Amino acid sequence: MENNTTIPLDRLKELLDARILTNLCPPDFHIDHVICSELLSDILAYARNVENTALITALTNTQVLRTAEMVDIKCIVFARNKPIHQSIIDIADEIGIVLVSCPLSIFHAAGRIYRELKPEGTWK
Amino acid sequence: MEINRKYNIEGGNFADAGYASSDIRKVIKQLGLSPAIIKKIAIAVYEAEINVVAHAYRGVMSVTIDRDKCQVIVDDEGPGIPDIDEAMKEGFSTASEKVREMGFGAGMGLPNIRQNADDLEIDSKVDEGTRLKITIFFNQTRAV
């Protein structure tokens, strides 16, 4: 997605009916780009030139967090309220990645963010 | 200035995989390098670490950082790579089902390392192990 605007954490929470899992809430946090992927190698290969990015995924293992860390992804959105182990939340707090859990599917979560970042009339 | 770090990597241990790369990333972030260089090093090192965890029995990652470059040598004990040219092709993978379930095994690991490294040497002996030597220069502007 190309960015037209940005989404702060409070708005992201509202948009996705989400819960913030981490304690970390950086005051300047915002996203303006989203990646949806279950393939970590793909993220490592293609998410190099992005900033202020959220990853929406159904993967809940430690490696999704490490992958996000390596490419500077700021936030991970876990779709469909997948249970997240406390050890993963602790690592996220330590390395500065915001974790969010939402009841939506990946498709619907991405759609709501897309609509926010790319208002109707700007769709390509 | 020279910084040296050494990490033991355990094959199959996905719970701890990425710890070494995370630590290296922390070290290089403190050096004031550009975000693009930090990302190149982080991705190359992480893919190399995951390769050991996914394919080998154990390995050692040795990192040397001086004022010009970051050099990473990864020595593993494992099955080795029978055909390095084949392994360098995007999409070629011998990863297990378990590794694929973790989100890896798409045959992007070595190509990704090559993409981010300024220099990459691979030596491998079947049934013995593999050595990767990754070099990333700090003053290179090559786009990745």
Short mmCIF file of C-alpha atoms in Angstrom, two decimals:
data_model
loop_
_atom_site.label_atom_id
_atom_site.label_comp_id
_atom_site.label_asym_id
_atom_site.label_seq_id
_atom_site.Cartn_x
_atom_site.Cartn_y
_atom_site.Cartn_z
CA MET A 1 0.00 0.00 0.00
CA GLU A 2 1.22 3.49 -0.71
CA ASN A 3 0.52 5.96 2.02
CA ASN A 4 -1.84 8.87 1.91
CA THR A 5 -2.04 9.30 5.66
CA THR A 6 -0.86 7.60 8.81
CA ILE A 7 -2.58 5.63 11.55
CA PRO A 8 -1.66 6.17 15.21
CA LEU A 9 -1.97 3.33 17.71
CA ASP A 10 -5.29 4.45 19.21
CA ARG A 11 -6.86 4.64 15.76
CA LEU A 12 -5.41 1.25 14.80
CA LYS A 13 -6.95 -0.26 17.92
CA GLU A 14 -10.31 1.30 17.10
CA LEU A 15 -10.21 0.30 13.43
CA LEU A 16 -9.49 -3.36 14.13
CA ASP A 17 -11.47 -3.77 17.38
CA ALA A 18 -8.07 -4.75 18.67
CA ARG A 19 -6.27 -5.31 21.94
CA ILE A 20 -2.73 -4.04 22.45
CA LEU A 21 -0.72 -6.93 23.91
CA THR A 22 2.56 -5.18 24.66
CA ASN A 23 3.17 -2.60 27.37
CA LEU A 24 5.16 -0.60 24.89
CA CYS A 25 3.27 2.32 23.34
CA PRO A 26 5.79 4.69 21.75
CA PRO A 27 4.29 8.20 21.73
CA ASP A 28 5.29 8.78 18.10
CA PHE A 29 3.97 5.41 16.91
CA HIS A 30 2.11 5.38 13.63
CA ILE A 31 1.87 3.17 10.59
CA ASP A 32 1.56 4.11 6.96
CA HIS A 33 2.23 0.77 5.29
CA VAL A 34 1.04 -2.82 5.73
CA ILE A 35 2.40 -6.21 4.78
CA CYS A 36 0.26 -9.36 4.94
CA SER A 37 2.30 -12.53 4.91
CA GLU A 38 2.70 -16.02 6.29
CA LEU A 39 6.02 -16.47 4.56
CA LEU A 40 8.86 -15.06 6.62
CA SER A 41 11.45 -15.35 3.86
CA ASP A 42 9.20 -13.25 1.67
CA ILE A 43 9.12 -10.54 4.32
CA LEU A 44 12.90 -10.62 4.58
CA ALA A 45 13.23 -10.42 0.81
CA TYR A 46 10.70 -7.72 0.03
CA ALA A 47 10.21 -5.58 3.14
CA ARG A 48 13.52 -3.82 3.02
CA ASN A 49 12.57 -0.33 1.99
CA VAL A 50 9.65 0.35 4.24
CA GLU A 51 9.24 2.25 7.48
CA ASN A 52 6.32 2.58 9.88
CA THR A 53 5.02 -0.76 8.70
CA ALA A 54 2.59 -3.18 10.31
CA LEU A 55 2.67 -6.88 9.55
CA ILE A 56 -0.68 -8.68 9.58
CA THR A 57 -0.25 -12.39 10.03
CA ALA A 58 -1.67 -15.58 11.49
CA LEU A 59 1.79 -16.86 12.44
CA THR A 60 2.36 -16.67 16.19
CA ASN A 61 5.83 -18.10 16.68
CA THR A 62 8.97 -16.38 17.92
CA GLN A 63 10.36 -16.21 14.41
CA VAL A 64 7.65 -13.87 13.15
CA LEU A 65 8.87 -11.47 15.82
CA ARG A 66 12.54 -11.92 14.93
CA THR A 67 11.77 -11.46 11.25
CA ALA A 68 9.89 -8.25 12.00
CA GLU A 69 12.82 -7.07 14.10
CA MET A 70 15.33 -7.60 11.28
CA VAL A 71 13.40 -5.49 8.77
CA ASP A 72 12.30 -2.81 11.25
CA ILE A 73 8.60 -3.60 11.21
CA LYS A 74 6.99 -1.50 13.94
CA CYS A 75 3.88 -3.53 14.71
CA ILE A 76 2.52 -7.04 14.30
CA VAL A 77 -1.24 -7.57 14.05
CA PHE A 78 -2.29 -11.11 14.89
CA ALA A 79 -5.48 -11.93 13.04
CA ARG A 80 -8.44 -13.85 14.48
CA ASN A 81 -7.33 -13.36 18.10
CA LYS A 82 -4.74 -16.11 17.94
CA PRO A 83 -3.40 -16.87 21.44
CA ILE A 84 0.06 -15.36 21.92
CA HIS A 85 2.53 -16.82 24.38
CA GLN A 86 3.68 -14.41 27.09
CA SER A 87 7.33 -15.05 26.18
CA ILE A 88 6.67 -13.56 22.74
CA ILE A 89 5.03 -10.49 24.27
CA ASP A 90 8.03 -10.07 26.60
CA ILE A 91 10.50 -10.22 23.69
CA ALA A 92 8.40 -7.71 21.73
CA ASP A 93 8.50 -5.29 24.65
CA GLU A 94 12.25 -5.75 24.89
CA ILE A 95 12.94 -5.12 21.20
CA GLY A 96 10.33 -2.40 20.72
CA ILE A 97 7.69 -3.99 18.52
CA VAL A 98 4.03 -3.30 19.27
CA LEU A 99 1.84 -6.43 19.25
CA VAL A 100 -1.85 -6.17 18.48
CA SER A 101 -4.48 -8.89 18.47
CA CYS A 102 -7.74 -8.50 16.59
CA PRO A 103 -10.76 -10.71 15.90
CA LEU A 104 -10.77 -9.95 12.18
CA SER A 105 -9.41 -12.13 9.40
CA ILE A 106 -6.25 -11.00 7.66
CA PHE A 107 -8.39 -9.95 4.70
CA HIS A 108 -10.73 -7.79 6.76
CA ALA A 109 -7.98 -6.28 8.91
CA ALA A 110 -6.01 -5.32 5.80
CA GLY A 111 -9.16 -3.98 4.15
CA ARG A 112 -9.97 -1.67 7.05
CA ILE A 113 -6.42 -0.31 7.15
CA TYR A 114 -6.37 0.09 3.38
CA ARG A 115 -9.60 2.07 3.48
CA GLU A 116 -8.14 4.33 6.15
CA LEU A 117 -4.83 4.90 4.37
CA LYS A 118 -6.32 5.14 0.89
CA PRO A 119 -9.68 6.89 1.07
CA GLU A 120 -12.27 6.01 -1.56
CA GLY A 121 -11.57 7.93 -4.73
CA THR A 122 -7.82 7.32 -4.46
CA TRP A 123 -8.04 3.56 -5.11
CA LYS A 124 -6.08 2.27 -8.05
CA MET B 1 38.16 -0.38 16.53
CA GLU B 2 37.31 -4.04 16.18
CA ILE B 3 34.36 -5.83 17.69
CA ASN B 4 34.25 -9.60 17.89
CA ARG B 5 31.31 -11.78 18.82
CA LYS B 6 30.80 -15.52 18.73
CA TYR B 7 27.50 -17.40 19.02
CA ASN B 8 26.65 -21.07 19.27
CA ILE B 9 23.60 -22.06 17.24
CA GLU B 10 21.64 -25.22 17.96
CA GLY B 11 20.10 -27.09 15.05
CA GLY B 12 16.34 -27.50 15.34
CA ASN B 13 15.97 -24.99 18.19
CA PHE B 14 13.48 -22.54 16.70
CA ALA B 15 12.54 -21.13 20.10
CA ASP B 16 15.96 -19.47 20.43
CA ALA B 17 16.66 -18.95 16.74
CA GLY B 18 17.27 -15.31 15.97
CA TYR B 19 18.88 -14.49 19.30
CA ALA B 20 22.35 -14.18 17.75
CA SER B 21 21.08 -12.00 14.90
CA SER B 22 19.15 -9.82 17.32
CA ASP B 23 22.27 -9.31 19.42
CA ILE B 24 24.40 -8.49 16.35
CA ARG B 25 21.76 -6.02 15.19
CA LYS B 26 21.88 -4.30 18.60
CA VAL B 27 25.66 -4.01 18.37
CA ILE B 28 25.67 -2.55 14.86
CA LYS B 29 22.85 -0.13 15.67
CA GLN B 30 25.10 1.41 18.32
CA LEU B 31 27.73 2.18 15.68
CA GLY B 32 25.64 4.84 13.99
CA LEU B 33 25.51 3.07 10.63
CA SER B 34 22.78 3.92 8.14
CA PRO B 35 19.46 2.06 8.52
CA ALA B 36 20.00 0.50 5.07
CA ILE B 37 23.34 -1.04 6.09
CA ILE B 38 21.93 -2.21 9.43
CA LYS B 39 19.06 -3.89 7.60
CA LYS B 40 21.39 -5.58 5.09
CA ILE B 41 23.52 -7.03 7.88
CA ALA B 42 20.51 -8.04 9.98
CA ILE B 43 18.77 -9.86 7.13
CA ALA B 44 21.90 -11.66 5.92
CA VAL B 45 22.89 -12.76 9.42
CA TYR B 46 19.37 -13.84 10.34
CA GLU B 47 18.93 -15.91 7.18
CA ALA B 48 22.29 -17.56 7.88
CA GLU B 49 21.29 -18.30 11.47
CA ILE B 50 17.96 -19.75 10.39
CA ASN B 51 19.74 -21.92 7.82
CA VAL B 52 21.77 -23.53 10.61
CA VAL B 53 18.71 -24.05 12.79
CA ALA B 54 16.67 -25.43 9.89
CA HIS B 55 19.27 -27.68 8.27
CA ALA B 56 22.29 -28.38 10.49
CA TYR B 57 22.94 -30.12 13.81
CA ARG B 58 24.83 -27.19 15.27
CA GLY B 59 26.90 -24.24 14.20
CA VAL B 60 29.04 -21.34 15.30
CA MET B 61 28.60 -17.79 14.05
CA SER B 62 31.65 -15.55 14.36
CA VAL B 63 31.24 -11.85 13.73
CA THR B 64 34.01 -9.32 13.24
CA ILE B 65 33.21 -5.65 12.85
CA ASP B 66 35.89 -3.12 12.03
CA ARG B 67 35.67 0.44 10.76
CA ASP B 68 35.02 -0.61 7.15
CA LYS B 69 32.99 -3.76 7.23
CA CYS B 70 31.11 -6.51 9.02
CA GLN B 71 32.34 -10.02 8.36
CA VAL B 72 30.35 -13.04 9.46
CA ILE B 73 31.57 -16.62 9.31
CA VAL B 74 29.06 -19.36 9.94
CA ASP B 75 30.43 -22.87 10.33
CA ASP B 76 27.94 -25.65 10.73
CA GLU B 77 28.02 -29.40 11.23
CA GLY B 78 25.31 -30.94 9.14
CA PRO B 79 24.31 -32.59 5.92
CA GLY B 80 26.11 -30.04 3.75
CA ILE B 81 24.91 -28.77 0.38
CA PRO B 82 25.35 -31.24 -2.49
CA ASP B 83 24.83 -28.66 -5.24
CA ILE B 84 25.55 -25.05 -4.24
CA ASP B 85 24.47 -23.61 -7.60
CA GLU B 86 21.10 -25.30 -7.21
CA ALA B 87 20.78 -24.10 -3.60
CA MET B 88 21.40 -20.51 -4.71
CA LYS B 89 18.35 -20.56 -6.98
CA GLU B 90 15.27 -18.83 -5.64
CA GLY B 91 12.61 -21.39 -4.81
CA PHE B 92 14.94 -24.34 -4.34
CA SER B 93 14.54 -25.78 -0.85
CA THR B 94 15.13 -29.00 1.04
CA ALA B 95 13.41 -27.72 4.19
CA SER B 96 11.26 -30.08 6.23
CA GLU B 97 7.53 -29.70 6.69
CA LYS B 98 8.15 -28.41 10.23
CA VAL B 99 10.40 -25.65 8.93
CA ARG B 100 7.82 -24.68 6.31
CA GLU B 101 5.13 -24.48 8.99
CA MET B 102 7.31 -21.92 10.78
CA GLY B 103 7.12 -19.68 7.71
CA PHE B 104 10.48 -20.58 6.18
CA GLY B 105 11.57 -23.07 3.54
CA ALA B 106 10.56 -21.06 0.49
CA GLY B 107 14.00 -21.36 -1.04
CA MET B 108 14.83 -17.72 -0.39
CA GLY B 109 17.49 -18.05 2.32
CA LEU B 110 20.75 -18.22 0.37
CA PRO B 111 19.52 -15.92 -2.43
CA ASN B 112 18.52 -13.43 0.25
CA ILE B 113 21.97 -13.61 1.84
CA ARG B 114 23.61 -13.10 -1.55
CA GLN B 115 21.29 -10.16 -2.24
CA ASN B 116 22.32 -8.40 0.96
CA ALA B 117 25.99 -9.35 1.13
CA ASP B 118 28.68 -7.46 -0.75
CA ASP B 119 30.66 -10.66 -0.81
CA LEU B 120 29.55 -14.22 -0.13
CA GLU B 121 31.65 -17.37 -0.10
CA ILE B 122 30.15 -20.81 0.43
CA ASP B 123 32.07 -24.01 1.03
CA SER B 124 30.29 -27.22 1.76
CA LYS B 125 31.05 -30.89 2.18
CA VAL B 126 28.24 -33.39 2.05
CA ASP B 127 27.68 -35.14 5.43
CA GLU B 128 30.16 -32.78 7.11
CA GLY B 129 28.92 -29.24 7.01
CA THR B 130 28.89 -25.82 5.44
CA ARG B 131 30.87 -22.60 5.86
CA LEU B 132 29.42 -19.25 4.86
CA LYS B 133 31.58 -16.16 4.78
CA ILE B 134 29.51 -13.01 4.47
CA THR B 135 31.06 -9.57 4.09
CA ILE B 136 29.16 -6.29 4.11
CA PHE B 137 31.04 -3.05 3.61
CA PHE B 138 29.82 0.08 5.36
CA ASN B 139 30.65 2.49 2.58
CA GLN B 140 29.01 0.59 -0.28
CA THR B 141 26.00 2.21 -1.83
CA ARG B 142 24.87 -0.77 -3.88
CA ALA B 143 21.08 -0.85 -3.92
CA VAL B 144 19.45 -4.09 -2.80
#
